[in-house]
Tab-separated table of C-alpha atoms in Angstrom:
chain	number	residue	atom	x	y	z
A	15	UNK	CA	-7.946	-3.177	-12.574
A	16	UNK	CA	-8.091	-2.485	-8.924
A	17	UNK	CA	-5.717	-4.834	-6.614
A	18	UNK	CA	-6.961	-2.792	-3.136
A	19	UNK	CA	-9.728	-1.712	-1.177
A	20	UNK	CA	-10.339	1.874	-0.452
A	21	UNK	CA	-8.825	3.091	3.128
A	22	UNK	CA	-7.042	-0.343	3.163
A	23	UNK	CA	-3.251	-0.242	4.856
A	24	UNK	CA	-0.523	-1.009	2.343
A	25	UNK	CA	2.773	-1.672	2.805
A	26	UNK	CA	5.775	-0.056	0.381
A	27	UNK	CA	6.043	-1.998	-2.872
A	28	UNK	CA	2.285	-3.361	-2.489
A	29	UNK	CA	0.800	-3.387	-5.852
A	30	UNK	CA	-2.326	-1.058	-6.164
A	31	UNK	CA	-3.738	-1.156	-9.298
A	32	UNK	CA	-2.831	-2.186	-13.021
A	33	UNK	CA	-3.877	-0.621	-16.392
A	34	UNK	CA	-6.053	2.747	-16.814
A	35	UNK	CA	-5.691	4.063	-13.013
A	36	UNK	CA	-3.503	7.387	-12.489
A	37	UNK	CA	-0.599	7.590	-9.697
A	38	UNK	CA	-1.406	10.153	-6.928
A	39	UNK	CA	1.172	11.057	-4.170
A	40	UNK	CA	3.237	8.657	-2.773
A	41	UNK	CA	2.471	6.275	-5.337
A	42	UNK	CA	5.072	5.022	-8.461
A	43	UNK	CA	4.503	3.111	-11.522
A	44	UNK	CA	6.922	0.141	-11.773
A	45	UNK	CA	8.889	-1.248	-15.062
A	46	UNK	CA	5.904	-3.430	-15.822
A	47	UNK	CA	3.502	-0.723	-15.015
A	48	UNK	CA	1.352	-1.437	-12.154
A	49	UNK	CA	1.012	1.173	-9.676
A	50	UNK	CA	2.749	0.521	-6.504
A	51	UNK	CA	2.782	2.445	-2.538
A	52	UNK	CA	5.679	4.025	-1.658
A	53	UNK	CA	4.997	4.432	2.091
A	54	UNK	CA	3.323	2.681	4.764
A	55	UNK	CA	-0.130	4.192	4.592
A	56	UNK	CA	-3.842	3.892	3.469
A	57	UNK	CA	-4.987	3.232	-0.052
A	58	UNK	CA	-7.041	6.518	-1.168
A	59	UNK	CA	-9.133	5.930	-4.176
A	60	UNK	CA	-10.474	8.918	-5.971
A	61	UNK	CA	-12.144	8.608	-9.361
A	62	UNK	CA	-9.362	7.234	-11.553
A	63	UNK	CA	-6.393	8.411	-8.907
A	64	UNK	CA	-4.859	6.566	-6.576
A	65	UNK	CA	-2.637	7.611	-3.832
A	66	UNK	CA	-1.587	6.624	-0.427
A	67	UNK	CA	-2.225	8.767	2.900
A	68	UNK	CA	1.039	7.671	4.729
A	69	UNK	CA	0.835	6.891	8.205
A	70	UNK	CA	4.103	8.011	9.588
A	71	UNK	CA	7.151	9.857	8.620
A	72	UNK	CA	8.892	13.425	8.967
A	73	UNK	CA	7.650	16.928	7.697
A	74	UNK	CA	9.411	17.890	4.070
A	75	UNK	CA	8.732	21.448	3.359
A	76	UNK	CA	6.106	22.694	0.541
A	77	UNK	CA	5.501	26.103	-0.610
A	78	UNK	CA	2.761	27.677	1.176
A	79	UNK	CA	2.764	25.586	3.954
A	80	UNK	CA	2.077	27.500	7.275
A	81	UNK	CA	4.739	26.625	10.247
A	82	UNK	CA	5.670	26.789	13.926
A	83	UNK	CA	9.306	27.229	14.244
A	84	UNK	CA	11.949	27.917	16.614
A	85	UNK	CA	14.448	30.552	16.293
A	86	UNK	CA	17.850	28.233	16.243
A	87	UNK	CA	20.669	31.018	15.382
A	88	UNK	CA	20.683	34.709	14.272
A	89	UNK	CA	23.746	35.470	12.075
A	90	UNK	CA	23.867	39.064	10.656
A	91	UNK	CA	20.936	39.362	8.076
A	92	UNK	CA	19.519	36.074	8.664
A	93	UNK	CA	17.670	34.216	11.262
A	94	UNK	CA	17.639	30.568	11.223
A	95	UNK	CA	14.715	28.640	12.469
A	96	UNK	CA	14.251	24.949	13.078
A	97	UNK	CA	11.118	23.294	11.809
A	98	UNK	CA	11.386	19.796	12.403
A	99	UNK	CA	12.857	19.140	8.955
A	100	UNK	CA	15.733	17.784	7.486
A	101	UNK	CA	16.253	21.438	6.267
A	102	UNK	CA	16.510	24.721	8.176
A	103	UNK	CA	14.453	27.981	7.496
A	104	UNK	CA	15.859	31.038	6.841
A	105	UNK	CA	14.419	34.505	7.113
A	106	UNK	CA	15.979	36.992	6.041
A	107	UNK	CA	16.337	40.377	8.265
A	108	UNK	CA	14.944	43.166	5.570
A	109	UNK	CA	17.537	45.815	4.389
A	110	UNK	CA	17.853	49.039	2.407
A	111	UNK	CA	14.391	50.244	1.105
A	112	UNK	CA	12.334	47.377	1.879
A	113	UNK	CA	12.738	48.689	6.012
A	114	UNK	CA	10.185	51.134	5.272
A	115	UNK	CA	7.684	49.268	4.106
A	116	UNK	CA	7.692	46.342	6.878
A	117	UNK	CA	7.120	46.186	10.299
A	118	UNK	CA	10.292	45.937	11.517
A	119	UNK	CA	9.333	44.818	15.378
A	120	UNK	CA	8.737	41.445	14.086
A	121	UNK	CA	12.057	40.952	13.404
A	122	UNK	CA	13.159	41.678	16.814
A	123	UNK	CA	13.625	38.292	17.739
A	124	UNK	CA	15.554	35.955	20.368
A	125	UNK	CA	17.151	32.453	20.113
A	126	UNK	CA	14.434	30.244	21.535
A	127	UNK	CA	11.266	32.522	20.214
A	128	UNK	CA	8.241	30.386	19.161
A	129	UNK	CA	7.245	32.331	15.297
A	130	UNK	CA	4.611	31.561	13.091
A	131	UNK	CA	6.048	31.297	9.694
A	132	UNK	CA	4.922	30.871	5.865
A	133	UNK	CA	7.220	28.784	3.373
A	134	UNK	CA	8.019	31.136	0.829
A	135	UNK	CA	10.212	29.402	-1.256
A	136	UNK	CA	11.771	25.630	-0.879
A	137	UNK	CA	14.265	23.888	-3.935
A	138	UNK	CA	13.643	20.440	-2.625
A	139	UNK	CA	17.247	20.567	-0.981
A	140	UNK	CA	19.487	23.214	0.526
A	141	UNK	CA	17.532	26.524	0.344
A	142	UNK	CA	14.181	27.107	2.457
A	143	UNK	CA	13.128	30.343	2.832
A	144	UNK	CA	10.370	31.355	5.448
A	145	UNK	CA	8.262	34.837	6.020
A	146	UNK	CA	6.897	36.531	8.792
A	147	UNK	CA	5.761	39.722	6.573
A	148	UNK	CA	2.177	38.736	6.683
A	149	UNK	CA	-0.738	39.367	8.882
A	150	UNK	CA	-0.728	37.012	11.590
A	151	UNK	CA	2.485	35.786	11.407
A	152	UNK	CA	5.452	36.310	13.829
A	153	UNK	CA	6.511	35.857	17.158
A	154	UNK	CA	3.794	33.348	18.875
A	155	UNK	CA	3.705	34.617	22.824
A	156	UNK	CA	2.327	32.795	26.040
A	157	UNK	CA	0.295	29.337	25.030
A	158	UNK	CA	2.049	25.745	24.535
A	159	UNK	CA	3.722	24.273	21.877
A	160	UNK	CA	2.421	20.545	21.476
A	161	UNK	CA	4.031	18.266	19.174
A	162	UNK	CA	2.183	15.354	17.085
A	163	UNK	CA	3.466	13.469	13.809
A	164	UNK	CA	3.550	15.471	10.711
A	165	UNK	CA	2.014	12.789	8.755
A	166	UNK	CA	-1.287	13.400	11.527
A	167	UNK	CA	-1.724	17.214	10.327
A	168	UNK	CA	-4.470	16.354	7.632
A	169	UNK	CA	-6.935	14.270	10.469
A	170	UNK	CA	-6.123	16.902	13.030
A	171	UNK	CA	-7.316	19.664	10.869
A	172	UNK	CA	-9.856	17.555	9.132
A	173	UNK	CA	-12.248	18.245	5.979
A	174	UNK	CA	-12.918	21.856	5.721
A	175	UNK	CA	-11.349	22.301	9.348
A	176	UNK	CA	-14.087	19.954	10.894
A	177	UNK	CA	-11.913	18.400	13.230
A	178	UNK	CA	-9.916	21.823	14.702
A	179	UNK	CA	-13.385	23.242	15.127
A	180	UNK	CA	-14.307	20.722	17.198
A	181	UNK	CA	-11.022	20.479	19.103
A	182	UNK	CA	-11.551	24.548	19.658
A	183	UNK	CA	-15.186	24.586	20.515
A	184	UNK	CA	-15.145	22.097	23.295
A	185	UNK	CA	-11.750	22.957	24.784
A	186	UNK	CA	-12.437	26.461	24.517
A	187	UNK	CA	-8.750	27.031	23.560
A	188	UNK	CA	-7.073	28.868	20.813
A	189	UNK	CA	-5.104	26.314	18.725
A	190	UNK	CA	-2.906	26.817	15.540
A	191	UNK	CA	-1.790	23.771	13.851
A	192	UNK	CA	1.306	24.014	12.092
A	193	UNK	CA	1.719	22.024	8.934
A	194	UNK	CA	5.076	20.504	10.425
A	195	UNK	CA	3.124	19.034	13.478
A	196	UNK	CA	3.718	21.462	15.973
A	197	UNK	CA	0.412	22.950	17.877
A	198	UNK	CA	0.399	25.913	19.252
A	199	UNK	CA	-2.672	26.298	21.856
A	200	UNK	CA	-3.699	28.588	24.554
A	201	UNK	CA	-6.212	27.252	26.831
A	202	UNK	CA	-8.664	28.786	29.706
A	203	UNK	CA	-6.985	26.261	31.951
A	204	UNK	CA	-4.872	23.811	32.678
A	205	UNK	CA	-7.745	20.787	32.422
A	206	UNK	CA	-8.930	21.762	28.693
A	207	UNK	CA	-4.995	21.831	27.796
A	208	UNK	CA	-4.835	18.285	28.964
A	209	UNK	CA	-7.623	17.046	27.579
A	210	UNK	CA	-6.613	18.509	24.441
A	211	UNK	CA	-3.151	16.507	24.755
A	212	UNK	CA	-5.063	13.341	25.161
A	213	UNK	CA	-7.166	14.052	22.483
A	214	UNK	CA	-4.352	14.855	19.955
A	215	UNK	CA	-2.602	11.567	20.978
A	216	UNK	CA	-6.064	9.534	19.961
A	217	UNK	CA	-6.225	11.089	16.997
A	218	UNK	CA	-2.645	10.069	16.407
A	219	UNK	CA	-3.096	6.524	17.521
A	220	UNK	CA	-6.896	6.320	15.485
A	221	UNK	CA	-6.482	8.074	12.399
A	222	UNK	CA	-6.986	5.499	10.270
A	223	UNK	CA	-10.304	3.955	11.670
A	224	UNK	CA	-13.246	5.277	10.465
A	225	UNK	CA	-15.733	7.821	12.244
A	226	UNK	CA	-12.479	9.658	14.225
A	227	UNK	CA	-14.130	12.959	14.601
A	228	UNK	CA	-17.851	11.532	16.461
A	229	UNK	CA	-14.809	9.628	19.057
A	230	UNK	CA	-13.208	12.972	19.713
A	231	UNK	CA	-16.090	14.829	20.266
A	232	UNK	CA	-17.478	12.491	22.977
A	233	UNK	CA	-14.306	11.736	24.400
A	234	UNK	CA	-13.721	15.378	24.599
A	235	UNK	CA	-17.516	15.874	26.047
A	236	UNK	CA	-16.718	12.765	28.733
A	237	UNK	CA	-13.176	14.810	29.484
A	238	UNK	CA	-14.226	18.204	30.341
A	239	UNK	CA	-17.664	16.656	31.700
A	240	UNK	CA	-18.159	18.021	35.551
B	25	UNK	CA	43.241	-20.875	26.975
B	26	UNK	CA	39.058	-19.950	26.303
B	27	UNK	CA	37.247	-20.668	29.027
B	28	UNK	CA	34.352	-21.855	26.318
B	29	UNK	CA	35.056	-24.693	23.801
B	30	UNK	CA	32.417	-25.345	21.405
B	31	UNK	CA	32.343	-28.914	20.263
B	32	UNK	CA	31.273	-30.129	16.583
B	33	UNK	CA	28.304	-31.917	16.783
B	34	UNK	CA	28.835	-36.459	15.750
B	35	UNK	CA	26.097	-35.873	13.166
B	36	UNK	CA	25.306	-32.734	11.162
B	37	UNK	CA	22.654	-34.010	9.136
B	38	UNK	CA	20.978	-37.391	9.467
B	39	UNK	CA	20.503	-39.380	5.857
B	40	UNK	CA	16.842	-38.488	6.166
B	41	UNK	CA	17.184	-34.901	6.270
B	42	UNK	CA	17.373	-34.094	9.886
B	43	UNK	CA	19.316	-31.534	11.078
B	44	UNK	CA	20.885	-30.671	14.959
B	45	UNK	CA	18.075	-28.693	15.865
B	46	UNK	CA	15.487	-31.292	14.171
B	47	UNK	CA	14.345	-29.449	11.447
B	48	UNK	CA	14.383	-30.581	7.947
B	49	UNK	CA	15.932	-28.784	5.169
B	50	UNK	CA	13.532	-26.445	3.947
B	51	UNK	CA	12.471	-25.200	7.534
B	52	UNK	CA	13.065	-21.905	8.857
B	53	UNK	CA	13.553	-21.409	12.854
B	54	UNK	CA	10.829	-19.624	14.522
B	55	UNK	CA	10.576	-15.752	14.013
B	56	UNK	CA	8.551	-13.122	15.395
B	57	UNK	CA	9.022	-9.497	13.893
B	58	UNK	CA	7.781	-6.531	15.727
B	59	UNK	CA	7.433	-3.031	14.554
B	60	UNK	CA	7.288	0.781	16.380
B	61	UNK	CA	8.790	-0.255	20.074
B	62	UNK	CA	11.356	2.679	20.298
B	63	UNK	CA	9.779	5.897	20.636
B	64	UNK	CA	12.786	8.165	20.123
B	65	UNK	CA	13.465	6.532	16.827
B	66	UNK	CA	11.570	7.719	14.038
B	67	UNK	CA	11.043	4.304	12.717
B	68	UNK	CA	12.372	1.271	14.365
B	69	UNK	CA	11.773	-2.934	14.501
B	70	UNK	CA	13.112	-5.609	16.487
B	71	UNK	CA	13.130	-9.130	15.236
B	72	UNK	CA	13.456	-13.089	17.285
B	73	UNK	CA	14.734	-15.161	14.518
B	74	UNK	CA	16.188	-18.799	15.845
B	75	UNK	CA	18.515	-17.227	18.954
B	76	UNK	CA	18.936	-14.009	17.071
B	77	UNK	CA	17.620	-11.003	18.792
B	78	UNK	CA	17.803	-7.898	16.624
B	79	UNK	CA	17.048	-4.241	17.193
B	80	UNK	CA	17.260	-2.110	14.276
B	81	UNK	CA	16.277	2.183	14.408
B	82	UNK	CA	16.126	4.597	11.793
B	83	UNK	CA	16.601	8.226	11.865
B	84	UNK	CA	15.743	10.801	9.454
B	85	UNK	CA	15.695	11.892	6.604
B	86	UNK	CA	17.421	14.777	8.809
B	87	UNK	CA	20.306	17.229	8.336
B	88	UNK	CA	23.095	16.043	7.910
B	89	UNK	CA	26.512	16.062	10.336
B	90	UNK	CA	29.208	16.966	9.211
B	91	UNK	CA	27.737	19.186	6.793
B	92	UNK	CA	30.259	17.960	3.958
B	93	UNK	CA	28.888	14.997	3.828
B	94	UNK	CA	25.619	15.678	2.126
B	95	UNK	CA	24.643	15.311	-1.461
B	96	UNK	CA	23.116	17.541	-3.121
B	97	UNK	CA	20.789	15.403	-5.333
B	98	UNK	CA	19.732	12.462	-2.882
B	99	UNK	CA	20.268	11.403	0.433
B	100	UNK	CA	22.865	10.188	2.149
B	101	UNK	CA	22.310	6.543	3.549
B	102	UNK	CA	24.477	5.506	6.854
B	103	UNK	CA	24.136	1.868	8.126
B	104	UNK	CA	26.101	0.752	11.617
B	105	UNK	CA	26.010	-2.724	12.443
B	106	UNK	CA	26.977	-3.515	16.303
B	107	UNK	CA	27.213	-6.595	18.164
B	108	UNK	CA	26.666	-6.242	22.181
B	109	UNK	CA	29.650	-7.468	24.338
B	110	UNK	CA	27.028	-9.843	25.406
B	111	UNK	CA	25.519	-11.213	22.455
B	112	UNK	CA	28.205	-13.724	21.898
B	113	UNK	CA	29.175	-16.775	24.164
B	114	UNK	CA	32.455	-15.293	25.044
B	115	UNK	CA	32.721	-11.558	25.763
B	116	UNK	CA	32.736	-9.457	22.455
B	117	UNK	CA	35.469	-6.376	22.709
B	118	UNK	CA	32.917	-3.990	21.979
B	119	UNK	CA	33.401	-1.526	19.197
B	120	UNK	CA	33.512	-1.411	15.538
B	121	UNK	CA	35.575	-4.415	13.812
B	122	UNK	CA	36.364	-5.867	10.600
B	123	UNK	CA	33.649	-8.071	10.374
B	124	UNK	CA	31.028	-5.389	11.772
B	125	UNK	CA	32.425	-2.829	9.192
B	126	UNK	CA	31.821	-5.380	6.826
B	127	UNK	CA	28.202	-6.132	7.736
B	128	UNK	CA	27.069	-2.527	8.099
B	129	UNK	CA	28.324	-1.863	4.488
B	130	UNK	CA	26.525	-5.442	3.002
B	131	UNK	CA	23.474	-4.320	4.896
B	132	UNK	CA	23.427	-0.912	3.390
B	133	UNK	CA	23.743	-2.064	-0.012
B	134	UNK	CA	21.194	-4.942	0.293
B	135	UNK	CA	18.299	-2.176	1.614
B	136	UNK	CA	20.096	1.080	-0.356
B	137	UNK	CA	17.940	0.394	-3.985
B	138	UNK	CA	14.636	0.428	-2.123
B	139	UNK	CA	14.816	3.699	-0.836
B	140	UNK	CA	13.865	6.807	-3.046
B	141	UNK	CA	16.948	8.306	-2.185
B	142	UNK	CA	16.197	11.245	-4.520
B	143	UNK	CA	13.211	12.180	-2.803
B	144	UNK	CA	15.030	13.616	0.337
B	145	UNK	CA	18.147	15.659	-1.134
B	146	UNK	CA	20.991	17.029	0.899
B	147	UNK	CA	19.524	14.934	4.063
B	148	UNK	CA	20.814	11.422	5.357
B	149	UNK	CA	18.811	8.476	6.402
B	150	UNK	CA	20.607	6.949	9.842
B	151	UNK	CA	19.961	2.814	10.151
B	152	UNK	CA	21.136	1.232	13.486
B	153	UNK	CA	21.535	-2.420	13.668
B	154	UNK	CA	21.986	-3.748	17.173
B	155	UNK	CA	22.576	-7.618	17.759
B	156	UNK	CA	21.417	-7.926	21.162
B	157	UNK	CA	21.761	-11.782	20.966
B	158	UNK	CA	23.314	-14.030	18.215
B	159	UNK	CA	22.651	-17.459	16.351
B	160	UNK	CA	23.997	-17.285	13.290
B	161	UNK	CA	22.075	-15.273	10.160
B	162	UNK	CA	22.555	-12.030	12.115
B	163	UNK	CA	22.842	-10.151	8.873
B	164	UNK	CA	19.766	-11.510	6.984
B	165	UNK	CA	17.566	-11.117	9.992
B	166	UNK	CA	19.481	-7.524	10.270
B	167	UNK	CA	18.148	-6.566	6.852
B	168	UNK	CA	14.821	-8.157	7.554
B	169	UNK	CA	14.581	-5.595	10.461
B	170	UNK	CA	16.161	-2.498	8.933
B	171	UNK	CA	13.716	-2.804	5.905
B	172	UNK	CA	10.789	-3.016	8.365
B	173	UNK	CA	12.427	-0.100	10.498
B	174	UNK	CA	12.494	2.146	7.160
B	175	UNK	CA	8.831	1.340	6.483
B	176	UNK	CA	7.591	2.164	9.626
B	177	UNK	CA	9.594	5.483	9.989
B	178	UNK	CA	7.221	6.509	6.672
B	179	UNK	CA	10.399	6.414	4.543
B	180	UNK	CA	9.157	6.652	0.598
B	181	UNK	CA	10.527	3.249	-0.578
B	182	UNK	CA	10.019	1.047	-3.853
B	183	UNK	CA	9.258	-2.074	-1.824
B	184	UNK	CA	10.194	-3.473	1.312
B	185	UNK	CA	13.972	-5.779	1.489
B	186	UNK	CA	13.494	-9.359	3.014
B	187	UNK	CA	16.842	-11.830	3.363
B	188	UNK	CA	17.363	-15.064	4.716
B	189	UNK	CA	20.342	-17.168	4.332
B	190	UNK	CA	21.037	-20.668	2.755
B	191	UNK	CA	23.615	-23.351	3.020
B	192	UNK	CA	24.859	-26.742	2.290
B	193	UNK	CA	25.692	-29.575	4.821
B	194	UNK	CA	27.059	-32.613	2.766
B	195	UNK	CA	24.475	-33.468	-0.279
B	196	UNK	CA	21.753	-31.288	1.652
B	197	UNK	CA	20.943	-27.906	0.906
B	198	UNK	CA	19.601	-26.252	3.539
B	199	UNK	CA	17.157	-23.170	4.744
B	200	UNK	CA	18.488	-20.926	7.391
B	201	UNK	CA	21.455	-22.425	8.448
B	202	UNK	CA	21.555	-22.715	12.557
B	203	UNK	CA	24.874	-22.147	14.914
B	204	UNK	CA	26.117	-25.581	14.074
B	205	UNK	CA	25.673	-25.544	10.375
B	206	UNK	CA	27.288	-21.902	10.030
B	207	UNK	CA	30.280	-23.134	11.593
B	208	UNK	CA	30.530	-26.812	10.945
B	209	UNK	CA	28.384	-26.582	7.379
B	210	UNK	CA	30.193	-26.766	3.757
B	211	UNK	CA	28.953	-23.539	2.527
B	212	UNK	CA	27.137	-20.318	3.488
B	213	UNK	CA	25.018	-18.220	1.014
B	214	UNK	CA	22.901	-15.378	2.819
B	215	UNK	CA	20.741	-13.705	0.279
B	216	UNK	CA	18.164	-10.706	0.115
B	217	UNK	CA	15.629	-9.432	-2.504
B	218	UNK	CA	13.768	-6.177	-3.270
B	219	UNK	CA	10.586	-7.543	-3.190
B	220	UNK	CA	8.541	-5.565	-5.587
B	221	UNK	CA	10.631	-6.567	-8.490
B	222	UNK	CA	12.328	-9.686	-6.942
B	223	UNK	CA	15.935	-8.341	-7.993
B	224	UNK	CA	18.378	-9.947	-5.609
B	225	UNK	CA	20.535	-6.939	-3.460
B	226	UNK	CA	22.678	-9.083	-1.429
B	227	UNK	CA	24.253	-12.456	-2.467
B	228	UNK	CA	27.391	-13.787	-0.966
B	229	UNK	CA	28.822	-17.150	-0.659
B	230	UNK	CA	31.355	-18.642	1.775
B	231	UNK	CA	32.507	-22.640	0.776
B	232	UNK	CA	31.981	-24.999	-2.256
B	233	UNK	CA	28.893	-25.678	-4.063
B	234	UNK	CA	28.057	-27.181	-7.603
B	235	UNK	CA	26.698	-25.612	-10.421
B	236	UNK	CA	23.261	-27.644	-9.166
B	237	UNK	CA	23.732	-26.718	-5.977
B	238	UNK	CA	24.120	-23.404	-6.551
B	239	UNK	CA	21.095	-23.270	-8.452
B	240	UNK	CA	19.288	-25.106	-5.807
B	241	UNK	CA	20.037	-23.127	-3.086
B	242	UNK	CA	18.897	-20.051	-5.168
B	243	UNK	CA	15.705	-21.568	-5.397
B	244	UNK	CA	15.316	-22.539	-2.081
B	245	UNK	CA	16.563	-18.799	-0.810
B	246	UNK	CA	13.830	-17.343	-2.972
B	247	UNK	CA	11.208	-19.161	-1.613
B	248	UNK	CA	12.358	-18.631	1.955
B	249	UNK	CA	12.606	-15.081	1.300
B	250	UNK	CA	9.095	-14.509	-0.204
B	251	UNK	CA	7.876	-16.380	2.918
B	252	UNK	CA	9.646	-13.799	4.712
B	253	UNK	CA	8.262	-10.732	3.304
B	254	UNK	CA	4.606	-12.307	3.855
B	255	UNK	CA	5.868	-12.097	7.562
B	256	UNK	CA	7.175	-8.567	7.187
B	257	UNK	CA	3.738	-7.186	5.394
B	258	UNK	CA	2.049	-8.747	8.765
B	259	UNK	CA	3.793	-7.009	11.383
B	260	UNK	CA	4.034	-3.988	9.352
B	261	UNK	CA	0.530	-3.868	9.506
B	262	UNK	CA	-0.509	-5.580	12.680
B	263	UNK	CA	-0.270	-2.513	14.974
B	264	UNK	CA	-3.078	-0.653	13.330
B	265	UNK	CA	-5.128	-3.342	13.173
B	266	UNK	CA	-5.082	-4.207	16.955
B	267	UNK	CA	-6.114	-0.127	17.200
B	268	UNK	CA	-8.684	-1.098	14.772
B	269	UNK	CA	-10.094	-3.765	16.714
B	270	UNK	CA	-10.086	-2.279	19.928
B	271	UNK	CA	-11.987	1.274	18.813
B	272	UNK	CA	-14.996	-1.414	17.522
B	273	UNK	CA	-14.540	-3.369	20.441
B	274	UNK	CA	-15.109	-0.006	22.545
B	275	UNK	CA	-17.805	0.788	20.402
B	276	UNK	CA	-20.123	-2.175	20.870
B	277	UNK	CA	-19.985	-2.101	24.738
């Protein structure tokens, strides 16, 4: 038996369903078999699975995520990277025979450098390994870094990158979205950058209201009209 | 000689059960809850309850400093209850004291069962409860605010924690004691419940009660807490409903 509507705002502990439903992300089953929300978010019902799409929260790394980090420490053989999460990322500097195989110029990093990295392994607590040893990863030059709530990243990308392509097209900018809520932007001029920044704020505050893509599209057209 | 001397009212409760502020035994003081009012905190809440004004801020889960405090398998929960020097009739000496250390512990233990600490190993969740103006029942108001701030921060929780105090004045069991009843009443019992299972996570008593009175007080506390829970849910959802309404209104114009 379903106790909430699809896309309804739910609070932690709120009963979502009883019986034959399966718990998805951010849903747990209590001792009496009732499915309850773990976080403040939107109920998402797909077939028999109920999950909660959180409306806020910090970034918890996941293997395979693309993140934008800032080099915070370099100690001997590892580069420590801040990725806006409780856990710091580590990039081991290649040594020995691997040096011949990798592009060592990528590892010439300094404090404060902004890098695009991929989460290689994460054990859930202390050890978070990142990698930049891939095409397209590594130091980000030029551009600006904007920050958004990590919980809103899926909405900024959109279904099959729909939202991201609207943003790219309308602002004529290069945009890279990190799963940790950092966004790298290179715009043709300040005007596009500021419009994009406003659009991102709008996505953050209105992410739970349907018809978001259309609103953002017309908002950007208006902002950049003259 | 203190400059400010409090006087006990002649009558704390009339024979008809009317209290010093005109409430009946089962009535709660006016409450307003607001969430998300601090920009730099991950989650925040403000509660106005009678004369109480309490701010709660949540930071985290974040990196633990100093590092040796980190727990390998779960999140560490730290709580600080603090009263502003201007929150009481007479200036309160700033800084932690015996009472605020106790209340920090009590609030932490009331809130902790609600958090999925195992979801955030090796990190810390910091909860700050700042009392700006105090008027009896700050610990339960603090629990309500802290629970709202945690939910606002997007932390995984089993459910919200709601809290309310009950007390006894003469033969009346009263709900949400005010300042006079707190000072000169016969008994005072703050309690908190984890709302998903209605399990009690905080129960303190100060003053004598008979078995029957205790049972009555517990039942009254439960009813008050359920009412507070409804207010909490409304407070958490309100910001999103306001945005939704304004978007629809813009669309119509």
